[in-house]
Coordinates of N, CA and C in Angstrom, one line a residue:
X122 N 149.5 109.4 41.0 CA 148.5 109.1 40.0 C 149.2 108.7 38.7
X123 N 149.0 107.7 38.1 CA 149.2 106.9 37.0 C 148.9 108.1 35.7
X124 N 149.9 108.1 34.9 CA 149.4 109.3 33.4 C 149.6 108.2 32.3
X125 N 148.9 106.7 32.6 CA 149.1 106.5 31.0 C 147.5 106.7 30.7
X126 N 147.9 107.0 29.0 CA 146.5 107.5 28.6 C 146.3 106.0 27.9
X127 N 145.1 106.4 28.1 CA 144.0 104.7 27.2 C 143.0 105.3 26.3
X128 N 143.4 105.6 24.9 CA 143.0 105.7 23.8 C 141.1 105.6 24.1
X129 N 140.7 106.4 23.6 CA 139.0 106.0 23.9 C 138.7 106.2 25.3
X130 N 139.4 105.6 26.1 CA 138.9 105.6 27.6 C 139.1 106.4 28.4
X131 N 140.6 106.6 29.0 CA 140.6 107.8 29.6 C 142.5 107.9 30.2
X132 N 142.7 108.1 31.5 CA 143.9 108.4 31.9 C 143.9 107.7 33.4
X133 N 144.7 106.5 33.1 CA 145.2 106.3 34.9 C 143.5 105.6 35.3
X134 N 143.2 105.9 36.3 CA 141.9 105.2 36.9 C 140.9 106.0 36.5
X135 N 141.3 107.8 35.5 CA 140.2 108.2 35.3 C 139.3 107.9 34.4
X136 N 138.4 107.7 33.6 CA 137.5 106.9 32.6 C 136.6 108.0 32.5
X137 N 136.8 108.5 30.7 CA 135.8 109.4 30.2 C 134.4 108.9 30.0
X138 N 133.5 109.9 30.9 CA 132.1 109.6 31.3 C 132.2 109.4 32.5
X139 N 133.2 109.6 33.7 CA 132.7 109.5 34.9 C 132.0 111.1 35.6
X140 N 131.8 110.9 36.5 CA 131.2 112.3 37.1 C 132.3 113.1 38.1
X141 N 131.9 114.3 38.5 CA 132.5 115.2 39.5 C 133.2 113.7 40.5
X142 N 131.7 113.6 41.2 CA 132.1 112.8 42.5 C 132.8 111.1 42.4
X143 N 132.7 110.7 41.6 CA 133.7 109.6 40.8 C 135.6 109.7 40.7
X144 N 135.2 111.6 40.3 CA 136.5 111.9 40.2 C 137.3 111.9 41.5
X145 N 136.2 113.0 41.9 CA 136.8 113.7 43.3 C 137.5 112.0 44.4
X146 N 136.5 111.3 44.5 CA 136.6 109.6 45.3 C 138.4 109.4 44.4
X147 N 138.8 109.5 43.4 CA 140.1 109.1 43.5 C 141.0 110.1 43.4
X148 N 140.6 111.4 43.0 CA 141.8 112.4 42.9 C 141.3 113.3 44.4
X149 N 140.4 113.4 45.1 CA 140.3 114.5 46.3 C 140.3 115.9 45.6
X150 N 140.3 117.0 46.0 CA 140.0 118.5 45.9 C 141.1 119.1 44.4
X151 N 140.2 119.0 44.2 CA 141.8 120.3 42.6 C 142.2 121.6 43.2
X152 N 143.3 122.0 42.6 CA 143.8 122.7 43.2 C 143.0 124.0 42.9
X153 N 142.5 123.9 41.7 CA 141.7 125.4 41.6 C 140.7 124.9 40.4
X154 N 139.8 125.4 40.3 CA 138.6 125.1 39.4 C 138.7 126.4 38.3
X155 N 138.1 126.1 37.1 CA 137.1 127.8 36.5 C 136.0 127.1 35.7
X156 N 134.8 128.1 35.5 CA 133.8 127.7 35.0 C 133.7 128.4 33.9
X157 N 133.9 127.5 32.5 CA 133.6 128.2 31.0 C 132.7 128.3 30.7
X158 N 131.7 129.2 29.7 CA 130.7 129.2 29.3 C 130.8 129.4 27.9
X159 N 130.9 128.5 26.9 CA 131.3 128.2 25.3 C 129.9 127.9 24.7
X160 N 130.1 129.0 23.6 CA 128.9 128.2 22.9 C 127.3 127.9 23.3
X161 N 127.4 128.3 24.5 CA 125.8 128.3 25.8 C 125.6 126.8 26.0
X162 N 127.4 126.3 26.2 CA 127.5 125.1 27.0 C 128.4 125.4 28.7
X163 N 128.2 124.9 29.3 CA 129.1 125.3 30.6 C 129.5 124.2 30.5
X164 N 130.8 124.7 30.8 CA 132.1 123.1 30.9 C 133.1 123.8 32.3
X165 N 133.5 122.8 33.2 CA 133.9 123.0 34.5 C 135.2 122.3 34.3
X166 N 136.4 123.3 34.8 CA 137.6 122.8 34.8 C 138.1 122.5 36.3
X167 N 139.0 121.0 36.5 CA 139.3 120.9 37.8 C 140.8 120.9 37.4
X168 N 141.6 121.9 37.7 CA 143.1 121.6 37.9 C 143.8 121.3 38.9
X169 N 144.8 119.8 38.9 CA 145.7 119.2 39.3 C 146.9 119.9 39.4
X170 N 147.5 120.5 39.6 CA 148.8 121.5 39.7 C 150.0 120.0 40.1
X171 N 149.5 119.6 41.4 CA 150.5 118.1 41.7 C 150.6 116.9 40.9
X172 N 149.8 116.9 39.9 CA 149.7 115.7 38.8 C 149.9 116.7 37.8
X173 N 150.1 117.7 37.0 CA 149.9 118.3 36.0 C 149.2 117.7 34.9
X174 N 148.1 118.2 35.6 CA 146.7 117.5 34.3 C 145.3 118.4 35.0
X175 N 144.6 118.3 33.7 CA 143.7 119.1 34.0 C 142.1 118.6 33.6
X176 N 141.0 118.5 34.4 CA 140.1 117.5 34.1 C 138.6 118.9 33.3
X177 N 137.7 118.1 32.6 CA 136.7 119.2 31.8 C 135.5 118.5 32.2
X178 N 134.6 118.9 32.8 CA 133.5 118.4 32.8 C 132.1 119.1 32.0
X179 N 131.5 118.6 31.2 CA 130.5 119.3 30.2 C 129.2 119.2 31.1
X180 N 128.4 120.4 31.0 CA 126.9 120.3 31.2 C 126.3 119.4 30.2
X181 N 126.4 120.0 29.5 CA 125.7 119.5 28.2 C 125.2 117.6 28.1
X182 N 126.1 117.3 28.7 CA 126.0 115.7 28.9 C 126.1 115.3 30.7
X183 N 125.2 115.9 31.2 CA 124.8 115.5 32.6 C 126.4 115.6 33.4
X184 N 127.3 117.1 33.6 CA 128.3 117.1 34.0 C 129.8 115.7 33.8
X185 N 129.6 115.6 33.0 CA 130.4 114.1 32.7 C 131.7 115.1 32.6
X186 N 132.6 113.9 32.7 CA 134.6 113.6 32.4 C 134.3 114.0 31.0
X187 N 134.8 114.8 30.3 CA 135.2 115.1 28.5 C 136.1 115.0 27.8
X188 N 136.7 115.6 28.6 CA 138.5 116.0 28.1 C 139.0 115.8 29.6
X189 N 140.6 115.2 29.2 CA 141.7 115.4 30.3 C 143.1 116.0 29.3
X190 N 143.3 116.6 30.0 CA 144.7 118.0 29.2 C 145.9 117.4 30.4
X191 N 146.8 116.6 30.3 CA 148.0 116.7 31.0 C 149.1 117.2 29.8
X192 N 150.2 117.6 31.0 CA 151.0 118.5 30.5 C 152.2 117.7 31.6
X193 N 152.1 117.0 31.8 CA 153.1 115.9 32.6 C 153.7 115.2 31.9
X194 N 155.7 115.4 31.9 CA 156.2 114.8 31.2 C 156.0 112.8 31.0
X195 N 155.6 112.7 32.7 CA 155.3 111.4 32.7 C 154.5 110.3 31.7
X196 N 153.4 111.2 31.0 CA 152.2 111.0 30.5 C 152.7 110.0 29.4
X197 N 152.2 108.7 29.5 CA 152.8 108.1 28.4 C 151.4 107.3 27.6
X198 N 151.7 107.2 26.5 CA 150.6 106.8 25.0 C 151.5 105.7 24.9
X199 N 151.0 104.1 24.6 CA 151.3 103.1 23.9 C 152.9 103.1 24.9
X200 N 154.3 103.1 24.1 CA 155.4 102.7 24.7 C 155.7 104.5 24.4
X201 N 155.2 105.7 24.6 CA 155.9 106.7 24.4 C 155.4 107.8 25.0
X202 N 156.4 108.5 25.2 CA 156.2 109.6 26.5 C 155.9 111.3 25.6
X203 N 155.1 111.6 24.7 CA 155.0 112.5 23.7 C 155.5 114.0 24.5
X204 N 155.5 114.2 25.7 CA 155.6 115.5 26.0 C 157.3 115.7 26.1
X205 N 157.2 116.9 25.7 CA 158.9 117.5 25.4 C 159.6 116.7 23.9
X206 N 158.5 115.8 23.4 CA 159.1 115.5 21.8 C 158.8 116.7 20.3
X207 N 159.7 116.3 19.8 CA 159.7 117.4 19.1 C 158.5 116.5 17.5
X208 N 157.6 117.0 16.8 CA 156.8 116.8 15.9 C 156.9 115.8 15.6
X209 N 158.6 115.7 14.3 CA 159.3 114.5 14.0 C 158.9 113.2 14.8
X210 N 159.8 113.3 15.4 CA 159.9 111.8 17.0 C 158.5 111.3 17.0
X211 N 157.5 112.3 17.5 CA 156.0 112.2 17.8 C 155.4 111.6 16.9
X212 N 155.5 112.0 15.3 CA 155.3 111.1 14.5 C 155.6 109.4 14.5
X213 N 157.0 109.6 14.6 CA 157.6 107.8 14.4 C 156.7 107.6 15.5
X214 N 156.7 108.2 16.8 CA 156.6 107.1 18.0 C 155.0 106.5 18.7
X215 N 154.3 107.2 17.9 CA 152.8 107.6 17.6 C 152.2 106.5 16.7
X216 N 153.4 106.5 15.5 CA 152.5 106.0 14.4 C 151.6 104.6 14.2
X217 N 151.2 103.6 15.7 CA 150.8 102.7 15.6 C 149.2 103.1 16.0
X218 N 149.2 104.4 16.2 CA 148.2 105.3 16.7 C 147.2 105.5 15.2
X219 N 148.0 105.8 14.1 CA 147.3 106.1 13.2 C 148.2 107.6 12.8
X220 N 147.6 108.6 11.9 CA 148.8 109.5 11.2 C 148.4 110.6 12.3
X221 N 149.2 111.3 12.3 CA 149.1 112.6 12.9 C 148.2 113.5 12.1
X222 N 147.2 114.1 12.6 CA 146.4 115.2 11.6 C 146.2 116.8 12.4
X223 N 147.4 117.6 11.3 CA 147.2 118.5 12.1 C 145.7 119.7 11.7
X224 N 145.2 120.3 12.9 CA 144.3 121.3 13.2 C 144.5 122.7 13.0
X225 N 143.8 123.0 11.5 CA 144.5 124.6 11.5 C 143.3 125.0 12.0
X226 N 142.2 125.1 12.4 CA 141.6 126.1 13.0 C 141.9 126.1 14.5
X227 N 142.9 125.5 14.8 CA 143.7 125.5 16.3 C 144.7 125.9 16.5
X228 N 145.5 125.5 15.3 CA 147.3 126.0 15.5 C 147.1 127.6 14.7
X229 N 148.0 128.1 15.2 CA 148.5 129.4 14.9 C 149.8 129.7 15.1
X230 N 150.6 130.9 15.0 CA 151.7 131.4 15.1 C 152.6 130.9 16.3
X231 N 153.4 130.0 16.1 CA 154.3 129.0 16.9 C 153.4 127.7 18.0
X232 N 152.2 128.0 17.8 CA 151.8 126.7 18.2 C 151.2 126.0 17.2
X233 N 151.0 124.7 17.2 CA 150.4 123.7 16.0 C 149.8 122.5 16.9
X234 N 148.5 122.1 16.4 CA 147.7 120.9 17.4 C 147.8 120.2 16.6
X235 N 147.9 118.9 17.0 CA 147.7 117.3 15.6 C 146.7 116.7 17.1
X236 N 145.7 115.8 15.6 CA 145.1 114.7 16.8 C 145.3 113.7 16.2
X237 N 144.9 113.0 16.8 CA 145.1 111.2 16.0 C 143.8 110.8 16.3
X238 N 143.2 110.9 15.5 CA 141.3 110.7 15.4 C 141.1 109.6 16.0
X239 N 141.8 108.2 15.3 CA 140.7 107.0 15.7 C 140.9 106.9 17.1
X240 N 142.3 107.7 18.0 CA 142.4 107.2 19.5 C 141.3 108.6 20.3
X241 N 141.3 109.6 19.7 CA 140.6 110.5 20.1 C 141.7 111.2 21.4
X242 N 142.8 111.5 20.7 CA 144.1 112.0 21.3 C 144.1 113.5 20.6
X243 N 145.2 114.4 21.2 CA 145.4 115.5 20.7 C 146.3 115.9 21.1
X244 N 147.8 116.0 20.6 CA 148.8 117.2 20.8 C 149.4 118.3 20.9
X245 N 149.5 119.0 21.5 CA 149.8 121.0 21.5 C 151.5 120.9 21.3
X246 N 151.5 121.7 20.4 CA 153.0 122.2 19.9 C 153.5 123.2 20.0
X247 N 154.3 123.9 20.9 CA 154.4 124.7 21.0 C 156.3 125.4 20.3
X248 N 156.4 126.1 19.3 CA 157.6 126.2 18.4 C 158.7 124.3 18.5
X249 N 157.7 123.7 17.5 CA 157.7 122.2 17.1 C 158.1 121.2 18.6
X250 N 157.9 121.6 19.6 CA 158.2 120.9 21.1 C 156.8 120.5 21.5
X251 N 156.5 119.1 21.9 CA 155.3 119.2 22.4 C 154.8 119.3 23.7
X252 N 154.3 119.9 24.4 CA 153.4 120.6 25.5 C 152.5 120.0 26.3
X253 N 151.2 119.0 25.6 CA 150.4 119.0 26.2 C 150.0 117.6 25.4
X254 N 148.8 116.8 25.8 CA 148.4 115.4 25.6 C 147.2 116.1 26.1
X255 N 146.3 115.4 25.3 CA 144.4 115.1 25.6 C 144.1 114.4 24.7
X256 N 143.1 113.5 25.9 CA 142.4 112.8 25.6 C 140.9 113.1 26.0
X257 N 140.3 112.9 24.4 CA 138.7 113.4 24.7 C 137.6 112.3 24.5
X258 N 136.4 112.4 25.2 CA 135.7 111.8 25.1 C 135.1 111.8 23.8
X259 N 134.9 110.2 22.8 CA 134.5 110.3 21.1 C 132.9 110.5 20.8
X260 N 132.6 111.3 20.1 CA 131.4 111.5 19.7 C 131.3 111.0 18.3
X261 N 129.7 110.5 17.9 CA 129.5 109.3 17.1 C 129.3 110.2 16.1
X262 N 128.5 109.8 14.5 CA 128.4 110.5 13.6 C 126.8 111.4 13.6
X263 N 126.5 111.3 15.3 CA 125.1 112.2 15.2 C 125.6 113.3 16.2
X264 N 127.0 112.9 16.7 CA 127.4 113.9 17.7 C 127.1 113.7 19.0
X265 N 126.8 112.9 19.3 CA 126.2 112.2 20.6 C 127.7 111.2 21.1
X266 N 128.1 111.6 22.5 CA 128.8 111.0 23.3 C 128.9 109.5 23.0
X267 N 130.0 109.1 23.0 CA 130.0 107.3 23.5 C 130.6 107.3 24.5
X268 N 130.3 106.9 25.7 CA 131.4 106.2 27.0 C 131.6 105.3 26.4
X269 N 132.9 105.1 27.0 CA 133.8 103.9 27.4 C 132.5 102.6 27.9
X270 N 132.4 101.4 27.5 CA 131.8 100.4 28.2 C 131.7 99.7 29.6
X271 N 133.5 99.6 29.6 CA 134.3 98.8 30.8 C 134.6 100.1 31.6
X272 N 134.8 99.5 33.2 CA 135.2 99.8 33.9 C 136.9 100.0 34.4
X273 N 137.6 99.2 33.3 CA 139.0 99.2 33.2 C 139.5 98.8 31.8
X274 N 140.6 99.8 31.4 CA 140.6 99.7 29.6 C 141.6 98.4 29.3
X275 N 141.4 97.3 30.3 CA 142.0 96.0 29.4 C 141.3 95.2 29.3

């Protein structure tokens, strides 16, 4: 499975806004599932253990793709591979992304989150090493979902 992430759109052949069975047709069975209940939304996780990446599907918007969480060194943004970089680096190597903005109602005591808004990206830091890459599906200024348009992000 392909881990470049596409800003807005999604990861590899996945595309934020597809369904369970969209998924399932190119990735097959996850290795293990759990069902969160946030907020009196239910959101369904499928984890990939052999890709290290982890897929979020929301009730809330007719079971759709929302978030993808990889934690695979492979995962590459634009020309750069952000996992195992340290803040610094992430910054320079990022910056055609837009600035880094970090999330204090996220980070706490040795971990720190940055997103880069306009790609609708997000970083986990864990003691200044980065950990983890997501990409989320963008919500407009009424809070209402936008899919992706295209079927492929070129």
């Amino acid at each position: 499975m392909e881990s470049v992430i596409h800003p807005r759109w999604g990861m590899g052949e996945l595309r934020l806004g597809m369904t369970r069975e969209e998924a399932h047709q190119i990735l097959g069975e996850p290795d293990h599932t759990e069902e969160d209940d946030e907020a009196g939304s239910s959101r369904i996780g499928w984890h990939y253990d052999r890709f290290e990446f982890s897929l979020y599907f929301d009730e809330d918007c007719d079971g759709r793709l929302t978030l993808i969480i990889s934690e695979s060194a492979s995962a590459k943004l634009g020309g750069a591979f952000p996992i195992g970089m340290r803040a610094e680096e992430a910054v320079r190597a990022l910056r055609s992304f837009g600035d880094l903005v970090r999330d204090d109602e996220v980070s706490s005591e040795g971990l720190d989150f940055y997103s880069l808004p306009e790609a609708s990206v997000g970083l986990l830091f864990a003691d200044g090493v980065c950990e983890s890459i997501d990409i989320a599906a963008h919500k407009d200024e009424n809070d209402e979902y936008v899919w992706p348009e295209t079927d492929s992000p070129g």
